[in-house]
Amino acid sequence: MRRALTSVLDQEYDGPIEVALVFDRNEPDDDLARETPGRSVKVLRNERTPGLAGARNTGVLSLDTELIAFCDDDDVWLPGKLSTQLRRFAAEPASEFVTTAMRVRYDERATVRLAHKDHVTIADLARSRMAALHPSSFVFRREAMLHGFGLVDETIPNSMAEDWDLLIRAARRRPIQHIDEPLVDVQWGQSSYFNQAWADKNLAHEWLINHHPEFRADRRGIGILLGKLAFGHAALGHRSAALGWARKAVRANWREPRTVIALLVTAGLPAGWVVEQLNRRGHGI
């Protein structure tokens, strides 16, 4: 977390940076607070819904800056990240949301994830999570969030897939501006709080299907979510449920690879091994 904080405060930017450091279900460390010219850190406790969504919203609502950016505690902003995004805002004054690509680190291996486009639409996000757009790269207009696409949804089960939901709602208003350069380092691995939370992931993926009609209108998009559900239940050992979701995924899009992987897991392939191999290559289920 200290490394993440330093990467934010060290950004080359002439304007002020105000950091809201939110502790969720942990005792706040007030020693991290600071007040120096142009750079300040305030330490807060998440008093909203426990979890990632409530913590993010606590930070957003504590600030009155024009722009808001996220950085998770195990990630790092690379040099030039913030200034590059601010130039995009200046070049596209009507834009509300700017993201960057990322570099995934797993053990000693680094993999760059690119989106291969400079604008991401609601149609793009209905067909794919667009994994290159990581929350630690998000910068958006606070006003657009509060009076437009809305806060991070705190009703999503355990805040799973809250980033996908937020991107979809933002893209409904106007396309996401994307800088296809890896300007954040994202740490993946078994230590992740969310790495093996399959039950919560299953609930969240059903939540996304029920809340976003764009998925049901796109065979590829719904196939991805159904394939995720098949894998999630297979990972939990729920063979009957996994096969049921796999059948739905095949009917939606028989080319969806997650369905095949889910069937292999129901046949005995260890789910943890599958995830580890994908993570080492900068991918996930």
PDB file of C-alpha atoms in Angstrom:
ATOM      1  CA  MET A   1       0.000   0.000   0.000  1.00  0.00           C
ATOM      2  CA  ARG A   2       2.857   2.398   0.794  1.00  0.00           C
ATOM      3  CA  ARG A   3       4.344   1.652  -2.612  1.00  0.00           C
ATOM      4  CA  ALA A   4       0.997   2.410  -4.281  1.00  0.00           C
ATOM      5  CA  LEU A   5       0.677   5.676  -2.348  1.00  0.00           C
ATOM      6  CA  THR A   6       4.182   6.781  -3.324  1.00  0.00           C
ATOM      7  CA  SER A   7       3.480   6.075  -7.007  1.00  0.00           C
ATOM      8  CA  VAL A   8       0.493   8.434  -6.850  1.00  0.00           C
ATOM      9  CA  LEU A   9       2.209  11.239  -4.956  1.00  0.00           C
ATOM     10  CA  ASP A  10       5.281  11.115  -7.223  1.00  0.00           C
ATOM     11  CA  GLN A  11       3.316  11.725 -10.436  1.00  0.00           C
ATOM     12  CA  GLU A  12       4.663  14.623 -12.516  1.00  0.00           C
ATOM     13  CA  TYR A  13       1.746  17.017 -12.371  1.00  0.00           C
ATOM     14  CA  ASP A  14       1.797  20.734 -11.592  1.00  0.00           C
ATOM     15  CA  GLY A  15      -1.627  20.768  -9.975  1.00  0.00           C
ATOM     16  CA  PRO A  16      -2.592  19.517  -6.519  1.00  0.00           C
ATOM     17  CA  ILE A  17      -3.189  15.852  -5.787  1.00  0.00           C
ATOM     18  CA  GLU A  18      -5.457  14.989  -2.868  1.00  0.00           C
ATOM     19  CA  VAL A  19      -5.416  11.366  -1.730  1.00  0.00           C
ATOM     20  CA  ALA A  20      -8.244   9.784   0.240  1.00  0.00           C
ATOM     21  CA  LEU A  21      -6.718   6.639   1.729  1.00  0.00           C
ATOM     22  CA  VAL A  22      -9.639   4.440   2.762  1.00  0.00           C
ATOM     23  CA  PHE A  23      -9.264   1.569   5.213  1.00  0.00           C
ATOM     24  CA  ASP A  24     -11.932  -1.104   4.817  1.00  0.00           C
ATOM     25  CA  ARG A  25     -12.423  -3.532   7.713  1.00  0.00           C
ATOM     26  CA  ASN A  26      -8.960  -2.608   9.017  1.00  0.00           C
ATOM     27  CA  GLU A  27      -7.858  -0.082  11.593  1.00  0.00           C
ATOM     28  CA  PRO A  28      -6.792   3.176   9.865  1.00  0.00           C
ATOM     29  CA  ASP A  29      -3.121   4.127  10.119  1.00  0.00           C
ATOM     30  CA  ASP A  30      -3.253   7.849  10.870  1.00  0.00           C
ATOM     31  CA  ASP A  31       0.531   8.099  10.539  1.00  0.00           C
ATOM     32  CA  LEU A  32       0.039   8.021   6.763  1.00  0.00           C
ATOM     33  CA  ALA A  33      -1.816  11.357   6.732  1.00  0.00           C
ATOM     34  CA  ARG A  34       0.174  14.286   5.382  1.00  0.00           C
ATOM     35  CA  GLU A  35      -0.342  17.880   4.346  1.00  0.00           C
ATOM     36  CA  THR A  36       2.329  19.346   2.079  1.00  0.00           C
ATOM     37  CA  PRO A  37       2.029  21.950  -0.690  1.00  0.00           C
ATOM     38  CA  GLY A  38       0.281  20.356  -3.654  1.00  0.00           C
ATOM     39  CA  ARG A  39       0.168  16.875  -2.116  1.00  0.00           C
ATOM     40  CA  SER A  40      -2.119  15.789   0.717  1.00  0.00           C
ATOM     41  CA  VAL A  41      -3.242  12.477   2.171  1.00  0.00           C
ATOM     42  CA  LYS A  42      -6.222  12.021   4.457  1.00  0.00           C
ATOM     43  CA  VAL A  43      -6.894   8.712   6.159  1.00  0.00           C
ATOM     44  CA  LEU A  44     -10.493   7.503   6.322  1.00  0.00           C
ATOM     45  CA  ARG A  45     -12.477   4.558   7.574  1.00  0.00           C
ATOM     46  CA  ASN A  46     -15.062   3.004   5.271  1.00  0.00           C
ATOM     47  CA  GLU A  47     -18.351   3.790   7.013  1.00  0.00           C
ATOM     48  CA  ARG A  48     -20.476   2.632   4.087  1.00  0.00           C
ATOM     49  CA  THR A  49     -21.122  -0.939   2.903  1.00  0.00           C
ATOM     50  CA  PRO A  50     -18.140  -3.109   3.889  1.00  0.00           C
ATOM     51  CA  GLY A  51     -16.082  -4.005   0.836  1.00  0.00           C
ATOM     52  CA  LEU A  52     -14.467  -2.491  -2.199  1.00  0.00           C
ATOM     53  CA  ALA A  53     -17.514  -0.612  -3.531  1.00  0.00           C
ATOM     54  CA  GLY A  54     -18.255   1.094  -0.216  1.00  0.00           C
ATOM     55  CA  ALA A  55     -14.589   1.981   0.239  1.00  0.00           C
ATOM     56  CA  ARG A  56     -14.357   3.544  -3.211  1.00  0.00           C
ATOM     57  CA  ASN A  57     -17.512   5.573  -2.629  1.00  0.00           C
ATOM     58  CA  THR A  58     -16.252   6.729   0.762  1.00  0.00           C
ATOM     59  CA  GLY A  59     -13.205   8.185  -0.977  1.00  0.00           C
ATOM     60  CA  VAL A  60     -15.192   9.756  -3.819  1.00  0.00           C
ATOM     61  CA  LEU A  61     -17.654  11.458  -1.485  1.00  0.00           C
ATOM     62  CA  SER A  62     -14.899  12.797   0.769  1.00  0.00           C
ATOM     63  CA  LEU A  63     -13.362  14.804  -2.085  1.00  0.00           C
ATOM     64  CA  ASP A  64     -14.507  17.840  -4.041  1.00  0.00           C
ATOM     65  CA  THR A  65     -11.926  17.675  -6.836  1.00  0.00           C
ATOM     66  CA  GLU A  66     -13.007  17.930 -10.471  1.00  0.00           C
ATOM     67  CA  LEU A  67     -11.405  14.572 -11.324  1.00  0.00           C
ATOM     68  CA  ILE A  68     -11.256  11.315  -9.366  1.00  0.00           C
ATOM     69  CA  ALA A  69      -8.803   8.443  -9.897  1.00  0.00           C
ATOM     70  CA  PHE A  70      -8.584   4.992  -8.329  1.00  0.00           C
ATOM     71  CA  CYS A  71      -5.504   3.046  -7.279  1.00  0.00           C
ATOM     72  CA  ASP A  72      -5.785  -0.305  -5.505  1.00  0.00           C
ATOM     73  CA  ASP A  73      -3.369  -0.950  -2.665  1.00  0.00           C
ATOM     74  CA  ASP A  74      -1.361  -3.628  -4.498  1.00  0.00           C
ATOM     75  CA  ASP A  75      -0.982  -1.682  -7.764  1.00  0.00           C
ATOM     76  CA  VAL A  76       1.338   1.075  -8.971  1.00  0.00           C
ATOM     77  CA  TRP A  77       0.895   4.104 -11.215  1.00  0.00           C
ATOM     78  CA  LEU A  78       3.822   4.286 -13.631  1.00  0.00           C
ATOM     79  CA  PRO A  79       5.576   7.607 -14.390  1.00  0.00           C
ATOM     80  CA  GLY A  80       3.549   9.809 -16.744  1.00  0.00           C
ATOM     81  CA  LYS A  81       0.282   7.999 -16.089  1.00  0.00           C
ATOM     82  CA  LEU A  82      -1.694  10.922 -14.723  1.00  0.00           C
ATOM     83  CA  SER A  83      -0.322  13.611 -17.053  1.00  0.00           C
ATOM     84  CA  THR A  84      -1.022  11.447 -20.103  1.00  0.00           C
ATOM     85  CA  GLN A  85      -4.646  11.017 -19.077  1.00  0.00           C
ATOM     86  CA  LEU A  86      -5.064  14.713 -18.326  1.00  0.00           C
ATOM     87  CA  ARG A  87      -3.838  15.526 -21.834  1.00  0.00           C
ATOM     88  CA  ARG A  88      -6.592  13.291 -23.202  1.00  0.00           C
ATOM     89  CA  PHE A  89      -9.177  15.155 -21.132  1.00  0.00           C
ATOM     90  CA  ALA A  90      -7.819  18.429 -22.553  1.00  0.00           C
ATOM     91  CA  ALA A  91      -7.918  17.073 -26.107  1.00  0.00           C
ATOM     92  CA  GLU A  92     -11.457  15.684 -25.656  1.00  0.00           C
ATOM     93  CA  PRO A  93     -13.245  18.253 -23.435  1.00  0.00           C
ATOM     94  CA  ALA A  94     -16.564  16.374 -23.536  1.00  0.00           C
ATOM     95  CA  SER A  95     -14.997  13.161 -22.237  1.00  0.00           C
ATOM     96  CA  GLU A  96     -15.981  11.906 -18.794  1.00  0.00           C
ATOM     97  CA  PHE A  97     -13.858   8.803 -18.284  1.00  0.00           C
ATOM     98  CA  VAL A  98     -10.264   7.980 -19.322  1.00  0.00           C
ATOM     99  CA  THR A  99      -8.468   4.653 -18.867  1.00  0.00           C
ATOM    100  CA  THR A 100      -5.065   3.193 -19.795  1.00  0.00           C
ATOM    101  CA  ALA A 101      -3.721  -0.250 -20.595  1.00  0.00           C
ATOM    102  CA  MET A 102      -1.909  -2.211 -17.909  1.00  0.00           C
ATOM    103  CA  ARG A 103       1.091  -4.391 -17.196  1.00  0.00           C
ATOM    104  CA  VAL A 104       0.206  -7.500 -15.200  1.00  0.00           C
ATOM    105  CA  ARG A 105       2.805  -8.888 -12.790  1.00  0.00           C
ATOM    106  CA  TYR A 106       2.525 -12.476 -11.626  1.00  0.00           C
ATOM    107  CA  ASP A 107       5.523 -13.757  -9.661  1.00  0.00           C
ATOM    108  CA  GLU A 108       8.514 -12.643 -11.757  1.00  0.00           C
ATOM    109  CA  ARG A 109       6.624 -12.493 -15.044  1.00  0.00           C
ATOM    110  CA  ALA A 110       5.197  -9.316 -16.615  1.00  0.00           C
ATOM    111  CA  THR A 111       2.562  -9.280 -19.363  1.00  0.00           C
ATOM    112  CA  VAL A 112       1.181  -6.212 -21.124  1.00  0.00           C
ATOM    113  CA  ARG A 113      -2.574  -6.154 -21.722  1.00  0.00           C
ATOM    114  CA  LEU A 114      -3.738  -3.805 -24.478  1.00  0.00           C
ATOM    115  CA  ALA A 115      -7.227  -2.951 -25.723  1.00  0.00           C
ATOM    116  CA  HIS A 116      -6.095  -2.172 -29.297  1.00  0.00           C
ATOM    117  CA  LYS A 117      -8.413   0.838 -29.521  1.00  0.00           C
ATOM    118  CA  ASP A 118      -8.595   4.392 -28.229  1.00  0.00           C
ATOM    119  CA  HIS A 119     -12.347   4.524 -27.536  1.00  0.00           C
ATOM    120  CA  VAL A 120     -14.368   1.846 -25.753  1.00  0.00           C
ATOM    121  CA  THR A 121     -18.118   1.757 -26.353  1.00  0.00           C
ATOM    122  CA  ILE A 122     -21.047   0.128 -24.597  1.00  0.00           C
ATOM    123  CA  ALA A 123     -21.087  -2.471 -27.391  1.00  0.00           C
ATOM    124  CA  ASP A 124     -17.429  -3.320 -26.686  1.00  0.00           C
ATOM    125  CA  LEU A 125     -18.157  -3.807 -22.981  1.00  0.00           C
ATOM    126  CA  ALA A 126     -21.232  -5.931 -23.653  1.00  0.00           C
ATOM    127  CA  ARG A 127     -19.045  -8.330 -25.641  1.00  0.00           C
ATOM    128  CA  SER A 128     -16.012  -8.365 -23.360  1.00  0.00           C
ATOM    129  CA  ARG A 129     -14.796  -7.230 -19.953  1.00  0.00           C
ATOM    130  CA  MET A 130     -12.012  -5.386 -21.864  1.00  0.00           C
ATOM    131  CA  ALA A 131      -9.573  -6.551 -19.186  1.00  0.00           C
ATOM    132  CA  ALA A 132      -6.912  -4.040 -20.216  1.00  0.00           C
ATOM    133  CA  LEU A 133      -9.065  -1.341 -18.569  1.00  0.00           C
ATOM    134  CA  HIS A 134      -8.163  -1.948 -14.928  1.00  0.00           C
ATOM    135  CA  PRO A 135      -9.739   0.125 -12.108  1.00  0.00           C
ATOM    136  CA  SER A 136      -6.298   1.381 -11.057  1.00  0.00           C
ATOM    137  CA  SER A 137      -6.187   3.209 -14.388  1.00  0.00           C
ATOM    138  CA  PHE A 138      -9.618   4.872 -14.021  1.00  0.00           C
ATOM    139  CA  VAL A 139      -9.817   8.683 -14.061  1.00  0.00           C
ATOM    140  CA  PHE A 140     -13.260  10.270 -14.368  1.00  0.00           C
ATOM    141  CA  ARG A 141     -15.146  13.497 -13.769  1.00  0.00           C
ATOM    142  CA  ARG A 142     -16.630  13.521 -10.286  1.00  0.00           C
ATOM    143  CA  GLU A 143     -19.683  15.456 -11.474  1.00  0.00           C
ATOM    144  CA  ALA A 144     -20.379  12.840 -14.155  1.00  0.00           C
ATOM    145  CA  MET A 145     -20.345  10.114 -11.526  1.00  0.00           C
ATOM    146  CA  LEU A 146     -22.486  11.899  -8.954  1.00  0.00           C
ATOM    147  CA  HIS A 147     -25.079  13.216 -11.406  1.00  0.00           C
ATOM    148  CA  GLY A 148     -24.663  10.845 -14.345  1.00  0.00           C
ATOM    149  CA  PHE A 149     -23.529   7.233 -14.339  1.00  0.00           C
ATOM    150  CA  GLY A 150     -23.632   6.913 -10.545  1.00  0.00           C
ATOM    151  CA  LEU A 151     -21.454   5.743  -7.683  1.00  0.00           C
ATOM    152  CA  VAL A 152     -19.886   2.298  -7.539  1.00  0.00           C
ATOM    153  CA  ASP A 153     -22.805  -0.077  -6.980  1.00  0.00           C
ATOM    154  CA  GLU A 154     -22.727  -1.378  -3.405  1.00  0.00           C
ATOM    155  CA  THR A 155     -25.396  -4.030  -4.038  1.00  0.00           C
ATOM    156  CA  ILE A 156     -23.157  -6.212  -6.225  1.00  0.00           C
ATOM    157  CA  PRO A 157     -22.286  -9.363  -4.226  1.00  0.00           C
ATOM    158  CA  ASN A 158     -19.021  -8.686  -2.379  1.00  0.00           C
ATOM    159  CA  SER A 159     -18.175  -5.940  -4.934  1.00  0.00           C
ATOM    160  CA  MET A 160     -17.268  -8.561  -7.530  1.00  0.00           C
ATOM    161  CA  ALA A 161     -17.186  -7.188 -11.107  1.00  0.00           C
ATOM    162  CA  GLU A 162     -18.025  -3.718  -9.801  1.00  0.00           C
ATOM    163  CA  ASP A 163     -15.517  -2.295 -12.287  1.00  0.00           C
ATOM    164  CA  TRP A 164     -17.253  -3.872 -15.298  1.00  0.00           C
ATOM    165  CA  ASP A 165     -20.590  -2.540 -14.084  1.00  0.00           C
ATOM    166  CA  LEU A 166     -19.160   0.964 -13.620  1.00  0.00           C
ATOM    167  CA  LEU A 167     -17.596   0.983 -17.092  1.00  0.00           C
ATOM    168  CA  ILE A 168     -20.870  -0.149 -18.669  1.00  0.00           C
ATOM    169  CA  ARG A 169     -22.852   2.606 -16.967  1.00  0.00           C
ATOM    170  CA  ALA A 170     -20.271   5.237 -17.914  1.00  0.00           C
ATOM    171  CA  ALA A 171     -20.123   4.027 -21.534  1.00  0.00           C
ATOM    172  CA  ARG A 172     -23.912   4.270 -21.836  1.00  0.00           C
ATOM    173  CA  ARG A 173     -23.506   8.042 -21.563  1.00  0.00           C
ATOM    174  CA  ARG A 174     -20.503   8.374 -23.876  1.00  0.00           C
ATOM    175  CA  PRO A 175     -17.539   6.260 -25.004  1.00  0.00           C
ATOM    176  CA  ILE A 176     -14.656   5.637 -22.603  1.00  0.00           C
ATOM    177  CA  GLN A 177     -11.490   7.419 -23.741  1.00  0.00           C
ATOM    178  CA  HIS A 178      -8.674   4.881 -23.660  1.00  0.00           C
ATOM    179  CA  ILE A 179      -4.894   5.344 -23.805  1.00  0.00           C
ATOM    180  CA  ASP A 180      -3.500   2.053 -25.053  1.00  0.00           C
ATOM    181  CA  GLU A 181      -0.219   2.299 -23.179  1.00  0.00           C
ATOM    182  CA  PRO A 182       0.565   0.222 -20.054  1.00  0.00           C
ATOM    183  CA  LEU A 183       0.712   2.996 -17.463  1.00  0.00           C
ATOM    184  CA  VAL A 184      -0.244   0.942 -14.392  1.00  0.00           C
ATOM    185  CA  ASP A 185       1.406  -2.114 -12.854  1.00  0.00           C
ATOM    186  CA  VAL A 186      -1.184  -4.576 -11.579  1.00  0.00           C
ATOM    187  CA  GLN A 187      -0.188  -7.335  -9.179  1.00  0.00           C
ATOM    188  CA  TRP A 188      -1.915 -10.694  -9.605  1.00  0.00           C
ATOM    189  CA  GLY A 189      -1.449 -13.858  -7.598  1.00  0.00           C
ATOM    190  CA  GLN A 190      -2.805 -16.189  -4.965  1.00  0.00           C
ATOM    191  CA  SER A 191      -2.606 -13.419  -2.364  1.00  0.00           C
ATOM    192  CA  SER A 192      -5.433 -11.508  -4.040  1.00  0.00           C
ATOM    193  CA  TYR A 193      -8.468 -11.105  -1.780  1.00  0.00           C
ATOM    194  CA  PHE A 194     -10.762 -12.047  -4.667  1.00  0.00           C
ATOM    195  CA  ASN A 195      -8.697 -14.767  -6.323  1.00  0.00           C
ATOM    196  CA  GLN A 196     -10.695 -17.832  -5.248  1.00  0.00           C
ATOM    197  CA  ALA A 197     -14.047 -16.327  -4.201  1.00  0.00           C
ATOM    198  CA  TRP A 198     -16.016 -18.390  -6.700  1.00  0.00           C
ATOM    199  CA  ALA A 199     -19.365 -18.262  -4.895  1.00  0.00           C
ATOM    200  CA  ASP A 200     -19.323 -14.454  -4.845  1.00  0.00           C
ATOM    201  CA  LYS A 201     -18.183 -14.343  -8.462  1.00  0.00           C
ATOM    202  CA  ASN A 202     -21.063 -16.580  -9.498  1.00  0.00           C
ATOM    203  CA  LEU A 203     -23.583 -14.328  -7.751  1.00  0.00           C
ATOM    204  CA  ALA A 204     -22.012 -11.235  -9.316  1.00  0.00           C
ATOM    205  CA  HIS A 205     -22.101 -12.664 -12.838  1.00  0.00           C
ATOM    206  CA  GLU A 206     -25.786 -13.511 -12.456  1.00  0.00           C
ATOM    207  CA  TRP A 207     -26.290  -9.973 -11.120  1.00  0.00           C
ATOM    208  CA  LEU A 208     -24.665  -8.512 -14.246  1.00  0.00           C
ATOM    209  CA  ILE A 209     -26.900 -10.577 -16.530  1.00  0.00           C
ATOM    210  CA  ASN A 210     -30.002  -9.439 -14.653  1.00  0.00           C
ATOM    211  CA  HIS A 211     -29.031  -5.748 -14.527  1.00  0.00           C
ATOM    212  CA  HIS A 212     -27.611  -5.117 -18.003  1.00  0.00           C
ATOM    213  CA  PRO A 213     -29.809  -5.988 -20.999  1.00  0.00           C
ATOM    214  CA  GLU A 214     -26.852  -5.345 -23.313  1.00  0.00           C
ATOM    215  CA  PHE A 215     -25.451  -8.755 -22.357  1.00  0.00           C
ATOM    216  CA  ARG A 216     -28.585 -10.645 -23.306  1.00  0.00           C
ATOM    217  CA  ALA A 217     -28.641  -8.841 -26.659  1.00  0.00           C
ATOM    218  CA  ASP A 218     -25.136 -10.011 -27.602  1.00  0.00           C
ATOM    219  CA  ARG A 219     -24.423 -13.718 -28.089  1.00  0.00           C
ATOM    220  CA  ARG A 220     -20.735 -13.319 -27.418  1.00  0.00           C
ATOM    221  CA  GLY A 221     -21.279 -11.233 -24.296  1.00  0.00           C
ATOM    222  CA  ILE A 222     -23.833 -13.552 -22.742  1.00  0.00           C
ATOM    223  CA  GLY A 223     -21.682 -16.528 -23.732  1.00  0.00           C
ATOM    224  CA  ILE A 224     -18.766 -15.110 -21.757  1.00  0.00           C
ATOM    225  CA  LEU A 225     -20.843 -14.644 -18.605  1.00  0.00           C
ATOM    226  CA  LEU A 226     -22.468 -18.067 -18.909  1.00  0.00           C
ATOM    227  CA  GLY A 227     -19.038 -19.620 -19.441  1.00  0.00           C
ATOM    228  CA  LYS A 228     -17.766 -17.828 -16.334  1.00  0.00           C
ATOM    229  CA  LEU A 229     -20.703 -19.212 -14.378  1.00  0.00           C
ATOM    230  CA  ALA A 230     -20.030 -22.724 -15.649  1.00  0.00           C
ATOM    231  CA  PHE A 231     -16.390 -22.460 -14.574  1.00  0.00           C
ATOM    232  CA  GLY A 232     -17.241 -20.904 -11.209  1.00  0.00           C
ATOM    233  CA  HIS A 233     -19.597 -23.725 -10.302  1.00  0.00           C
ATOM    234  CA  ALA A 234     -17.141 -26.326 -11.606  1.00  0.00           C
ATOM    235  CA  ALA A 235     -14.436 -24.807  -9.385  1.00  0.00           C
ATOM    236  CA  LEU A 236     -16.771 -25.214  -6.390  1.00  0.00           C
ATOM    237  CA  GLY A 237     -17.458 -28.837  -7.276  1.00  0.00           C
ATOM    238  CA  HIS A 238     -21.073 -28.102  -8.226  1.00  0.00           C
ATOM    239  CA  ARG A 239     -21.086 -30.531 -11.151  1.00  0.00           C
ATOM    240  CA  SER A 240     -24.803 -30.404 -11.941  1.00  0.00           C
ATOM    241  CA  ALA A 241     -24.933 -26.592 -11.861  1.00  0.00           C
ATOM    242  CA  ALA A 242     -21.730 -26.340 -13.904  1.00  0.00           C
ATOM    243  CA  LEU A 243     -23.166 -28.604 -16.604  1.00  0.00           C
ATOM    244  CA  GLY A 244     -26.400 -26.610 -16.618  1.00  0.00           C
ATOM    245  CA  TRP A 245     -24.594 -23.321 -17.156  1.00  0.00           C
ATOM    246  CA  ALA A 246     -22.331 -24.961 -19.753  1.00  0.00           C
ATOM    247  CA  ARG A 247     -25.376 -26.056 -21.766  1.00  0.00           C
ATOM    248  CA  LYS A 248     -26.698 -22.479 -21.718  1.00  0.00           C
ATOM    249  CA  ALA A 249     -23.279 -21.162 -22.757  1.00  0.00           C
ATOM    250  CA  VAL A 250     -23.095 -23.568 -25.706  1.00  0.00           C
ATOM    251  CA  ARG A 251     -26.555 -22.481 -26.878  1.00  0.00           C
ATOM    252  CA  ALA A 252     -25.517 -18.822 -26.628  1.00  0.00           C
ATOM    253  CA  ASN A 253     -22.102 -19.137 -28.266  1.00  0.00           C
ATOM    254  CA  TRP A 254     -20.612 -22.578 -28.899  1.00  0.00           C
ATOM    255  CA  ARG A 255     -17.206 -20.989 -29.533  1.00  0.00           C
ATOM    256  CA  GLU A 256     -16.874 -19.637 -25.970  1.00  0.00           C
ATOM    257  CA  PRO A 257     -13.627 -21.235 -24.630  1.00  0.00           C
ATOM    258  CA  ARG A 258     -14.584 -20.893 -20.940  1.00  0.00           C
ATOM    259  CA  THR A 259     -17.261 -23.511 -21.482  1.00  0.00           C
ATOM    260  CA  VAL A 260     -14.717 -26.093 -22.613  1.00  0.00           C
ATOM    261  CA  ILE A 261     -12.446 -25.246 -19.674  1.00  0.00           C
ATOM    262  CA  ALA A 262     -15.384 -25.578 -17.275  1.00  0.00           C
ATOM    263  CA  LEU A 263     -16.182 -29.028 -18.652  1.00  0.00           C
ATOM    264  CA  LEU A 264     -12.559 -30.071 -18.204  1.00  0.00           C
ATOM    265  CA  VAL A 265     -12.715 -28.923 -14.572  1.00  0.00           C
ATOM    266  CA  THR A 266     -15.885 -30.966 -13.989  1.00  0.00           C
ATOM    267  CA  ALA A 267     -13.934 -33.931 -15.387  1.00  0.00           C
ATOM    268  CA  GLY A 268     -11.169 -33.470 -12.816  1.00  0.00           C
ATOM    269  CA  LEU A 269      -8.790 -30.780 -14.058  1.00  0.00           C
ATOM    270  CA  PRO A 270      -7.863 -28.644 -10.996  1.00  0.00           C
ATOM    271  CA  ALA A 271      -9.479 -25.209 -11.223  1.00  0.00           C
ATOM    272  CA  GLY A 272      -6.640 -23.597  -9.259  1.00  0.00           C
ATOM    273  CA  TRP A 273      -4.079 -24.889 -11.741  1.00  0.00           C
ATOM    274  CA  VAL A 274      -6.110 -23.474 -14.653  1.00  0.00           C
ATOM    275  CA  VAL A 275      -6.331 -20.036 -13.049  1.00  0.00           C
ATOM    276  CA  GLU A 276      -2.635 -20.023 -12.197  1.00  0.00           C
ATOM    277  CA  GLN A 277      -1.643 -20.838 -15.780  1.00  0.00           C
ATOM    278  CA  LEU A 278      -3.892 -18.090 -17.130  1.00  0.00           C
ATOM    279  CA  ASN A 279      -2.668 -15.547 -14.567  1.00  0.00           C
ATOM    280  CA  ARG A 280       0.951 -16.245 -15.478  1.00  0.00           C
ATOM    281  CA  ARG A 281       0.060 -15.153 -19.006  1.00  0.00           C
ATOM    282  CA  GLY A 282      -1.774 -12.040 -17.870  1.00  0.00           C
ATOM    283  CA  HIS A 283      -5.242 -13.518 -18.341  1.00  0.00           C
ATOM    284  CA  GLY A 284      -8.036 -14.738 -16.120  1.00  0.00           C
ATOM    285  CA  ILE A 285     -11.301 -16.635 -16.409  1.00  0.00           C
TER     286      ILE A 285
END
